[in-house]
């Protein structure tokens, strides 16, 4: 119970990696604020957190709205009195070849995957600075470390998360706040269903063929599970990682071995 009496906010925790992370943090003792766009999914995750014996609060939040982010922090503090951990997990994926990327596509990806990560962090920082402690973990991706022909804005948004992680870590180290990000590979979630559907349409394969081909590229020989990611996020959020900040940790079965 390394996170006993700590309070975590997890954005996009209504399903996938976010839900698995909320549950892992709860198993380690944290109370959890589930900040999620889809209310019914947020409530389901909150119920699962309560089922492992921790307190939970579902807050319907659009991370692209600064008003929602302010309300998320206000409700977290009103319910639990402190915020120790922020996991910036909410994100979206879209594919297109560079010549077909519209301004709307660019803005949608950047607003959720990059800009909202910064403003959610900014919203939570005062509560962490006041108590001189905090751990922030954001979802980057292997896409932030490599190029991809068919999802340039997504890759750029995840590279921005890696960059912001370093700057925030430097800016707030003296406040006792650690800032890290994780870089997963091919994680089987609803987002992966979208990835395989959209990229198989561009590359002329079936989604099943696409996924099989991707799986074959993974040195550890299997697709990634949400728990593979949640375990490392929970480690980075815990005192075990007290001497780590500004890092972009790959969790990808060995796909990316540089940088
Ligand atoms: N699945 C993968 O292969 C993979 C790989 C690397 C990184 N990631 C990253 O991990 C994170 C989670 O991915 P996932 O696979 O669990 O995705 P998912 O699509 O299964 O879940 C994303 C969650 O975020 C929520 N969300 C979306 N927009 C939101 C908004 N504006 N405000 C609040 N919540 C919002 C969704 O409702 C959903 O519950 C994302 O940042 C993603 O880019 C995923």
mmCIF file of C-alpha atoms and ligand atoms in Angstrom:
data_model
loop_
_atom_site.group_PDB
_atom_site.id
_atom_site.type_symbol
_atom_site.label_atom_id
_atom_site.label_comp_id
_atom_site.label_asym_id
_atom_site.label_seq_id
_atom_site.Cartn_x
_atom_site.Cartn_y
_atom_site.Cartn_z
ATOM 1 C CA UNK A 1 0.000 0.000 0.000
ATOM 2 C CA UNK A 2 2.703 2.477 -1.025
ATOM 3 C CA UNK A 3 0.190 5.113 -2.061
ATOM 4 C CA UNK A 4 -1.955 5.002 1.066
ATOM 5 C CA UNK A 5 -3.580 8.358 1.857
ATOM 6 C CA UNK A 6 -2.547 9.742 -1.526
ATOM 7 C CA UNK A 7 -4.960 11.173 -4.067
ATOM 8 C CA UNK A 8 -4.579 10.638 -7.806
ATOM 9 C CA UNK A 9 -6.342 12.253 -10.753
ATOM 10 C CA UNK A 10 -6.372 10.118 -13.904
ATOM 11 C CA UNK A 11 -7.695 11.753 -17.094
ATOM 12 C CA UNK A 12 -9.422 9.611 -19.701
ATOM 13 C CA UNK A 13 -9.862 6.880 -17.090
ATOM 14 C CA UNK A 14 -13.184 5.650 -18.455
ATOM 15 C CA UNK A 15 -11.589 2.732 -20.297
ATOM 16 C CA UNK A 16 -8.312 1.314 -21.622
ATOM 17 C CA UNK A 17 -4.963 2.338 -20.151
ATOM 18 C CA UNK A 18 -6.569 5.052 -18.011
ATOM 19 C CA UNK A 19 -8.952 2.650 -16.289
ATOM 20 C CA UNK A 20 -6.192 0.074 -15.688
ATOM 21 C CA UNK A 21 -4.039 2.847 -14.207
ATOM 22 C CA UNK A 22 -6.818 4.083 -11.923
ATOM 23 C CA UNK A 23 -7.279 0.537 -10.631
ATOM 24 C CA UNK A 24 -3.552 -0.109 -10.121
ATOM 25 C CA UNK A 25 -3.149 3.174 -8.199
ATOM 26 C CA UNK A 26 -6.164 2.189 -6.084
ATOM 27 C CA UNK A 27 -4.678 -1.254 -5.367
ATOM 28 C CA UNK A 28 -1.562 0.548 -4.147
ATOM 29 C CA UNK A 29 -3.730 2.556 -1.756
ATOM 30 C CA UNK A 30 -4.602 5.789 -3.577
ATOM 31 C CA UNK A 31 -8.020 7.416 -3.747
ATOM 32 C CA UNK A 32 -8.818 8.249 -7.360
ATOM 33 C CA UNK A 33 -10.500 11.062 -9.267
ATOM 34 C CA UNK A 34 -11.716 9.676 -12.600
ATOM 35 C CA UNK A 35 -11.683 12.668 -14.987
ATOM 36 C CA UNK A 36 -13.338 11.456 -18.172
ATOM 37 C CA UNK A 37 -15.402 12.812 -21.061
ATOM 38 C CA UNK A 38 -17.899 9.937 -21.014
ATOM 39 C CA UNK A 39 -19.905 10.003 -17.776
ATOM 40 C CA UNK A 40 -21.160 6.405 -17.751
ATOM 41 C CA UNK A 41 -17.645 5.023 -18.276
ATOM 42 C CA UNK A 42 -16.301 7.351 -15.591
ATOM 43 C CA UNK A 43 -18.857 5.996 -13.114
ATOM 44 C CA UNK A 44 -17.963 2.395 -14.033
ATOM 45 C CA UNK A 45 -14.287 3.005 -13.315
ATOM 46 C CA UNK A 46 -15.148 4.796 -10.061
ATOM 47 C CA UNK A 47 -17.236 1.774 -9.012
ATOM 48 C CA UNK A 48 -14.281 -0.522 -9.754
ATOM 49 C CA UNK A 49 -11.987 1.678 -7.636
ATOM 50 C CA UNK A 50 -14.498 1.490 -4.764
ATOM 51 C CA UNK A 51 -14.616 -2.302 -5.207
ATOM 52 C CA UNK A 52 -10.910 -2.484 -4.299
ATOM 53 C CA UNK A 53 -11.629 -0.496 -1.143
ATOM 54 C CA UNK A 54 -10.583 3.019 -2.077
ATOM 55 C CA UNK A 55 -12.556 6.238 -2.410
ATOM 56 C CA UNK A 56 -13.391 7.421 -5.926
ATOM 57 C CA UNK A 57 -14.922 10.483 -7.559
ATOM 58 C CA UNK A 58 -16.098 10.553 -11.161
ATOM 59 C CA UNK A 59 -15.853 14.027 -12.692
ATOM 60 C CA UNK A 60 -17.088 14.496 -16.243
ATOM 61 C CA UNK A 61 -14.213 16.421 -17.793
ATOM 62 C CA UNK A 62 -13.271 17.505 -21.286
ATOM 63 C CA UNK A 63 -9.523 17.994 -20.909
ATOM 64 C CA UNK A 64 -9.545 20.560 -23.731
ATOM 65 C CA UNK A 65 -11.726 22.871 -21.605
ATOM 66 C CA UNK A 66 -9.818 24.979 -19.087
ATOM 67 C CA UNK A 67 -13.095 25.543 -17.266
ATOM 68 C CA UNK A 68 -13.534 21.764 -16.892
ATOM 69 C CA UNK A 69 -9.933 21.398 -15.714
ATOM 70 C CA UNK A 70 -10.461 24.065 -13.040
ATOM 71 C CA UNK A 71 -13.658 22.302 -11.911
ATOM 72 C CA UNK A 72 -11.805 18.943 -11.870
ATOM 73 C CA UNK A 73 -9.192 20.345 -9.462
ATOM 74 C CA UNK A 74 -11.799 22.136 -7.354
ATOM 75 C CA UNK A 75 -13.913 18.977 -6.985
ATOM 76 C CA UNK A 76 -10.870 16.823 -6.220
ATOM 77 C CA UNK A 77 -9.775 19.189 -3.450
ATOM 78 C CA UNK A 78 -13.313 19.529 -2.088
ATOM 79 C CA UNK A 79 -13.715 15.732 -1.919
ATOM 80 C CA UNK A 80 -10.250 14.635 -0.815
ATOM 81 C CA UNK A 81 -8.344 17.771 0.297
ATOM 82 C CA UNK A 82 -5.140 17.090 -1.660
ATOM 83 C CA UNK A 83 -3.736 16.007 -5.017
ATOM 84 C CA UNK A 84 -0.549 13.926 -4.997
ATOM 85 C CA UNK A 85 -0.596 12.347 -8.457
ATOM 86 C CA UNK A 86 -1.766 13.440 -11.918
ATOM 87 C CA UNK A 87 -1.838 10.973 -14.797
ATOM 88 C CA UNK A 88 -2.367 12.771 -18.122
ATOM 89 C CA UNK A 89 -3.815 9.841 -20.041
ATOM 90 C CA UNK A 90 -6.702 11.199 -22.190
ATOM 91 C CA UNK A 91 -5.783 11.086 -25.860
ATOM 92 C CA UNK A 92 -7.073 10.470 -29.357
ATOM 93 C CA UNK A 93 -5.671 8.954 -32.548
ATOM 94 C CA UNK A 94 -6.253 9.769 -36.200
ATOM 95 C CA UNK A 95 -4.469 8.621 -39.345
ATOM 96 C CA UNK A 96 -3.917 10.374 -42.672
ATOM 97 C CA UNK A 97 -1.062 10.679 -45.157
ATOM 98 C CA UNK A 98 0.686 14.067 -44.882
ATOM 99 C CA UNK A 99 -0.955 15.509 -48.023
ATOM 100 C CA UNK A 100 -4.421 14.801 -46.603
ATOM 101 C CA UNK A 101 -3.921 16.175 -43.091
ATOM 102 C CA UNK A 102 -6.401 19.002 -42.568
ATOM 103 C CA UNK A 103 -6.094 21.888 -40.145
ATOM 104 C CA UNK A 104 -9.047 20.409 -38.227
ATOM 105 C CA UNK A 105 -7.196 17.050 -37.888
ATOM 106 C CA UNK A 106 -4.021 18.826 -36.719
ATOM 107 C CA UNK A 107 -5.893 20.973 -34.178
ATOM 108 C CA UNK A 108 -7.996 18.098 -32.784
ATOM 109 C CA UNK A 109 -4.933 15.937 -32.121
ATOM 110 C CA UNK A 110 -2.767 18.739 -30.764
ATOM 111 C CA UNK A 111 -5.529 20.149 -28.540
ATOM 112 C CA UNK A 112 -6.193 16.880 -26.714
ATOM 113 C CA UNK A 113 -2.844 15.100 -26.846
ATOM 114 C CA UNK A 114 -0.499 18.036 -26.243
ATOM 115 C CA UNK A 115 -2.154 21.335 -25.251
ATOM 116 C CA UNK A 116 -4.498 19.696 -22.706
ATOM 117 C CA UNK A 117 -1.584 17.842 -21.093
ATOM 118 C CA UNK A 118 0.032 21.188 -20.368
ATOM 119 C CA UNK A 119 -3.105 22.925 -19.091
ATOM 120 C CA UNK A 120 -4.208 19.961 -16.946
ATOM 121 C CA UNK A 121 -0.741 20.011 -15.385
ATOM 122 C CA UNK A 122 -0.909 23.776 -14.907
ATOM 123 C CA UNK A 123 -4.307 23.401 -13.211
ATOM 124 C CA UNK A 124 -3.000 20.815 -10.731
ATOM 125 C CA UNK A 125 0.417 22.357 -9.995
ATOM 126 C CA UNK A 126 -0.654 24.979 -7.399
ATOM 127 C CA UNK A 127 -2.092 22.275 -5.106
ATOM 128 C CA UNK A 128 1.135 20.254 -5.428
ATOM 129 C CA UNK A 129 3.426 23.275 -4.966
ATOM 130 C CA UNK A 130 1.541 24.253 -1.798
ATOM 131 C CA UNK A 131 2.362 20.846 -0.250
ATOM 132 C CA UNK A 132 5.851 20.597 -1.829
ATOM 133 C CA UNK A 133 5.128 17.191 -3.299
ATOM 134 C CA UNK A 134 3.676 15.663 -6.420
ATOM 135 C CA UNK A 135 4.164 13.112 -9.169
ATOM 136 C CA UNK A 136 2.954 13.716 -12.713
ATOM 137 C CA UNK A 137 2.997 10.970 -15.338
ATOM 138 C CA UNK A 138 1.834 11.662 -18.891
ATOM 139 C CA UNK A 139 1.055 9.290 -21.732
ATOM 140 C CA UNK A 140 3.470 9.904 -24.570
ATOM 141 C CA UNK A 141 4.037 6.993 -26.975
ATOM 142 C CA UNK A 142 6.728 5.235 -28.976
ATOM 143 C CA UNK A 143 5.251 7.516 -31.669
ATOM 144 C CA UNK A 144 6.901 10.430 -29.849
ATOM 145 C CA UNK A 145 10.333 8.866 -30.415
ATOM 146 C CA UNK A 146 10.067 7.661 -34.026
ATOM 147 C CA UNK A 147 8.530 8.848 -37.312
ATOM 148 C CA UNK A 148 5.387 7.421 -38.913
ATOM 149 C CA UNK A 149 4.324 7.992 -42.517
ATOM 150 C CA UNK A 150 0.619 7.953 -41.768
ATOM 151 C CA UNK A 151 0.029 9.758 -38.455
ATOM 152 C CA UNK A 152 2.294 12.794 -38.393
ATOM 153 C CA UNK A 153 0.160 14.971 -36.030
ATOM 154 C CA UNK A 154 -0.174 12.124 -33.513
ATOM 155 C CA UNK A 155 3.604 11.619 -33.504
ATOM 156 C CA UNK A 156 4.205 15.366 -33.173
ATOM 157 C CA UNK A 157 1.747 15.559 -30.261
ATOM 158 C CA UNK A 158 3.533 12.756 -28.422
ATOM 159 C CA UNK A 159 6.964 14.304 -29.080
ATOM 160 C CA UNK A 160 5.498 17.470 -27.520
ATOM 161 C CA UNK A 161 4.546 15.468 -24.411
ATOM 162 C CA UNK A 162 8.140 14.240 -24.095
ATOM 163 C CA UNK A 163 9.430 17.811 -24.477
ATOM 164 C CA UNK A 164 6.948 19.273 -21.968
ATOM 165 C CA UNK A 165 7.875 16.531 -19.494
ATOM 166 C CA UNK A 166 11.502 17.689 -19.505
ATOM 167 C CA UNK A 167 10.671 21.393 -19.157
ATOM 168 C CA UNK A 168 8.114 20.842 -16.389
ATOM 169 C CA UNK A 169 10.528 18.536 -14.542
ATOM 170 C CA UNK A 170 13.169 21.270 -14.547
ATOM 171 C CA UNK A 171 10.732 24.036 -13.627
ATOM 172 C CA UNK A 172 9.269 22.209 -10.610
ATOM 173 C CA UNK A 173 12.016 19.936 -9.256
ATOM 174 C CA UNK A 174 12.682 22.427 -6.454
ATOM 175 C CA UNK A 175 8.982 22.243 -5.536
ATOM 176 C CA UNK A 176 9.312 18.516 -4.821
ATOM 177 C CA UNK A 177 7.376 17.612 -7.966
ATOM 178 C CA UNK A 178 8.558 14.862 -10.313
ATOM 179 C CA UNK A 179 7.371 14.829 -13.934
ATOM 180 C CA UNK A 180 7.815 11.797 -16.185
ATOM 181 C CA UNK A 181 6.117 10.244 -19.201
ATOM 182 C CA UNK A 182 5.708 6.759 -20.604
ATOM 183 C CA UNK A 183 6.013 5.599 -24.199
ATOM 184 C CA UNK A 184 3.887 2.494 -24.837
ATOM 185 C CA UNK A 185 3.962 0.494 -28.089
ATOM 186 C CA UNK A 186 1.015 -1.453 -29.529
ATOM 187 C CA UNK A 187 -1.552 -1.655 -26.692
ATOM 188 C CA UNK A 188 -4.772 -3.573 -27.357
ATOM 189 C CA UNK A 189 -7.475 -1.038 -26.457
ATOM 190 C CA UNK A 190 -10.324 0.712 -28.267
ATOM 191 C CA UNK A 191 -7.691 3.106 -29.587
ATOM 192 C CA UNK A 192 -5.801 0.185 -31.142
ATOM 193 C CA UNK A 193 -9.020 -0.853 -32.897
ATOM 194 C CA UNK A 194 -9.103 2.636 -34.443
ATOM 195 C CA UNK A 195 -5.383 2.487 -35.305
ATOM 196 C CA UNK A 196 -5.739 -0.878 -37.058
ATOM 197 C CA UNK A 197 -8.925 0.196 -38.867
ATOM 198 C CA UNK A 198 -7.517 3.506 -40.107
ATOM 199 C CA UNK A 199 -4.001 2.315 -40.986
ATOM 200 C CA UNK A 200 -5.217 -0.859 -42.681
ATOM 201 C CA UNK A 201 -7.500 1.303 -44.857
ATOM 202 C CA UNK A 202 -4.477 3.396 -45.907
ATOM 203 C CA UNK A 203 -2.111 0.448 -46.433
ATOM 204 C CA UNK A 204 -4.606 -1.882 -48.141
ATOM 205 C CA UNK A 205 -4.630 -4.738 -45.610
ATOM 206 C CA UNK A 206 -7.361 -6.049 -43.325
ATOM 207 C CA UNK A 207 -7.251 -4.816 -39.707
ATOM 208 C CA UNK A 208 -6.432 -8.398 -38.646
ATOM 209 C CA UNK A 209 -3.519 -8.623 -41.103
ATOM 210 C CA UNK A 210 -2.314 -5.215 -39.957
ATOM 211 C CA UNK A 211 -2.340 -6.231 -36.280
ATOM 212 C CA UNK A 212 -0.646 -9.577 -37.019
ATOM 213 C CA UNK A 213 2.093 -7.769 -38.928
ATOM 214 C CA UNK A 214 2.608 -5.297 -36.081
ATOM 215 C CA UNK A 215 2.663 -8.116 -33.487
ATOM 216 C CA UNK A 216 5.374 -9.859 -35.509
ATOM 217 C CA UNK A 217 7.576 -6.744 -35.157
ATOM 218 C CA UNK A 218 7.549 -6.860 -31.341
ATOM 219 C CA UNK A 219 10.768 -8.421 -29.960
ATOM 220 C CA UNK A 220 8.946 -9.743 -26.870
ATOM 221 C CA UNK A 221 6.492 -11.464 -29.225
ATOM 222 C CA UNK A 222 3.091 -10.267 -28.072
ATOM 223 C CA UNK A 223 0.822 -7.242 -28.126
ATOM 224 C CA UNK A 224 0.921 -4.938 -25.102
ATOM 225 C CA UNK A 225 -1.669 -5.197 -22.321
ATOM 226 C CA UNK A 226 -3.085 -2.224 -20.448
ATOM 227 C CA UNK A 227 -1.572 -3.633 -17.247
ATOM 228 C CA UNK A 228 1.916 -3.501 -18.803
ATOM 229 C CA UNK A 229 1.501 0.272 -19.012
ATOM 230 C CA UNK A 230 -0.400 0.775 -15.745
ATOM 231 C CA UNK A 231 2.312 -1.034 -13.733
ATOM 232 C CA UNK A 232 5.041 1.338 -14.924
ATOM 233 C CA UNK A 233 2.872 4.440 -14.484
ATOM 234 C CA UNK A 234 2.138 3.345 -10.904
ATOM 235 C CA UNK A 235 5.861 2.783 -10.283
ATOM 236 C CA UNK A 236 6.708 6.272 -11.608
ATOM 237 C CA UNK A 237 3.969 7.769 -9.421
ATOM 238 C CA UNK A 238 5.251 5.966 -6.319
ATOM 239 C CA UNK A 239 8.100 6.754 -3.893
ATOM 240 C CA UNK A 240 10.087 3.924 -5.531
ATOM 241 C CA UNK A 241 10.786 6.369 -8.363
ATOM 242 C CA UNK A 242 11.710 9.248 -6.048
ATOM 243 C CA UNK A 243 14.993 9.940 -7.886
ATOM 244 C CA UNK A 244 13.472 9.904 -11.404
ATOM 245 C CA UNK A 245 12.270 13.028 -13.171
ATOM 246 C CA UNK A 246 12.149 14.340 -16.742
ATOM 247 C CA UNK A 247 12.203 10.820 -18.211
ATOM 248 C CA UNK A 248 10.386 9.257 -21.182
ATOM 249 C CA UNK A 249 10.234 5.555 -20.364
ATOM 250 C CA UNK A 250 9.594 3.091 -23.199
ATOM 251 C CA UNK A 251 7.197 0.227 -22.403
ATOM 252 C CA UNK A 252 6.988 -1.375 -25.812
ATOM 253 C CA UNK A 253 8.236 -4.960 -25.775
ATOM 254 C CA UNK A 254 11.566 -3.801 -27.203
ATOM 255 C CA UNK A 255 10.315 -1.943 -30.288
ATOM 256 C CA UNK A 256 12.348 1.232 -29.663
ATOM 257 C CA UNK A 257 15.843 0.820 -28.246
ATOM 258 C CA UNK A 258 17.271 4.294 -28.668
ATOM 259 C CA UNK A 259 16.576 7.786 -27.392
HETATM 260 N N1 LIG B 1 -3.359 2.048 -27.394
HETATM 261 C C1 LIG B 1 -2.109 2.243 -27.759
HETATM 262 O O1 LIG B 1 -1.540 1.474 -28.551
HETATM 263 C C2 LIG B 1 -1.323 3.414 -27.216
HETATM 264 C C3 LIG B 1 0.055 3.437 -27.456
HETATM 265 C C4 LIG B 1 0.804 4.497 -26.973
HETATM 266 C C5 LIG B 1 0.196 5.511 -26.275
HETATM 267 N N2 LIG B 1 -1.154 5.472 -26.058
HETATM 268 C C6 LIG B 1 -1.741 6.606 -25.348
HETATM 269 O O2 LIG B 1 -2.319 6.158 -24.137
HETATM 270 C C7 LIG B 1 -3.448 6.968 -23.790
HETATM 271 C C8 LIG B 1 -4.669 6.087 -23.555
HETATM 272 O O3 LIG B 1 -4.883 5.310 -24.724
HETATM 273 P P1 LIG B 1 -5.959 4.120 -24.812
HETATM 274 O O4 LIG B 1 -5.399 3.167 -25.808
HETATM 275 O O5 LIG B 1 -6.336 3.667 -23.473
HETATM 276 O O6 LIG B 1 -7.152 4.941 -25.528
HETATM 277 P P2 LIG B 1 -8.764 4.740 -25.477
HETATM 278 O O7 LIG B 1 -9.261 5.424 -26.695
HETATM 279 O O8 LIG B 1 -9.120 3.333 -25.254
HETATM 280 O O9 LIG B 1 -9.158 5.592 -24.187
HETATM 281 C C9 LIG B 1 -8.993 6.986 -24.150
HETATM 282 C C10 LIG B 1 -9.910 7.567 -23.094
HETATM 283 O O10 LIG B 1 -9.731 9.004 -23.103
HETATM 284 C C11 LIG B 1 -11.017 9.615 -23.112
HETATM 285 N N3 LIG B 1 -10.945 10.928 -23.743
HETATM 286 C C12 LIG B 1 -10.785 11.211 -25.064
HETATM 287 N N4 LIG B 1 -10.843 12.535 -25.259
HETATM 288 C C13 LIG B 1 -11.036 13.099 -24.045
HETATM 289 C C14 LIG B 1 -11.183 14.427 -23.607
HETATM 290 N N5 LIG B 1 -11.162 15.460 -24.482
HETATM 291 N N6 LIG B 1 -11.356 14.670 -22.285
HETATM 292 C C15 LIG B 1 -11.397 13.636 -21.394
HETATM 293 N N7 LIG B 1 -11.273 12.342 -21.762
HETATM 294 C C16 LIG B 1 -11.108 12.089 -23.074
HETATM 295 C C17 LIG B 1 -11.905 8.657 -23.895
HETATM 296 O O11 LIG B 1 -13.285 8.883 -23.644
HETATM 297 C C18 LIG B 1 -11.397 7.310 -23.384
HETATM 298 O O12 LIG B 1 -12.060 6.911 -22.204
HETATM 299 C C19 LIG B 1 -3.595 7.959 -24.942
HETATM 300 O O13 LIG B 1 -2.972 9.187 -24.599
HETATM 301 C C20 LIG B 1 -2.869 7.285 -26.073
HETATM 302 O O14 LIG B 1 -2.424 8.202 -27.051
HETATM 303 C C21 LIG B 1 -1.921 4.442 -26.499
#
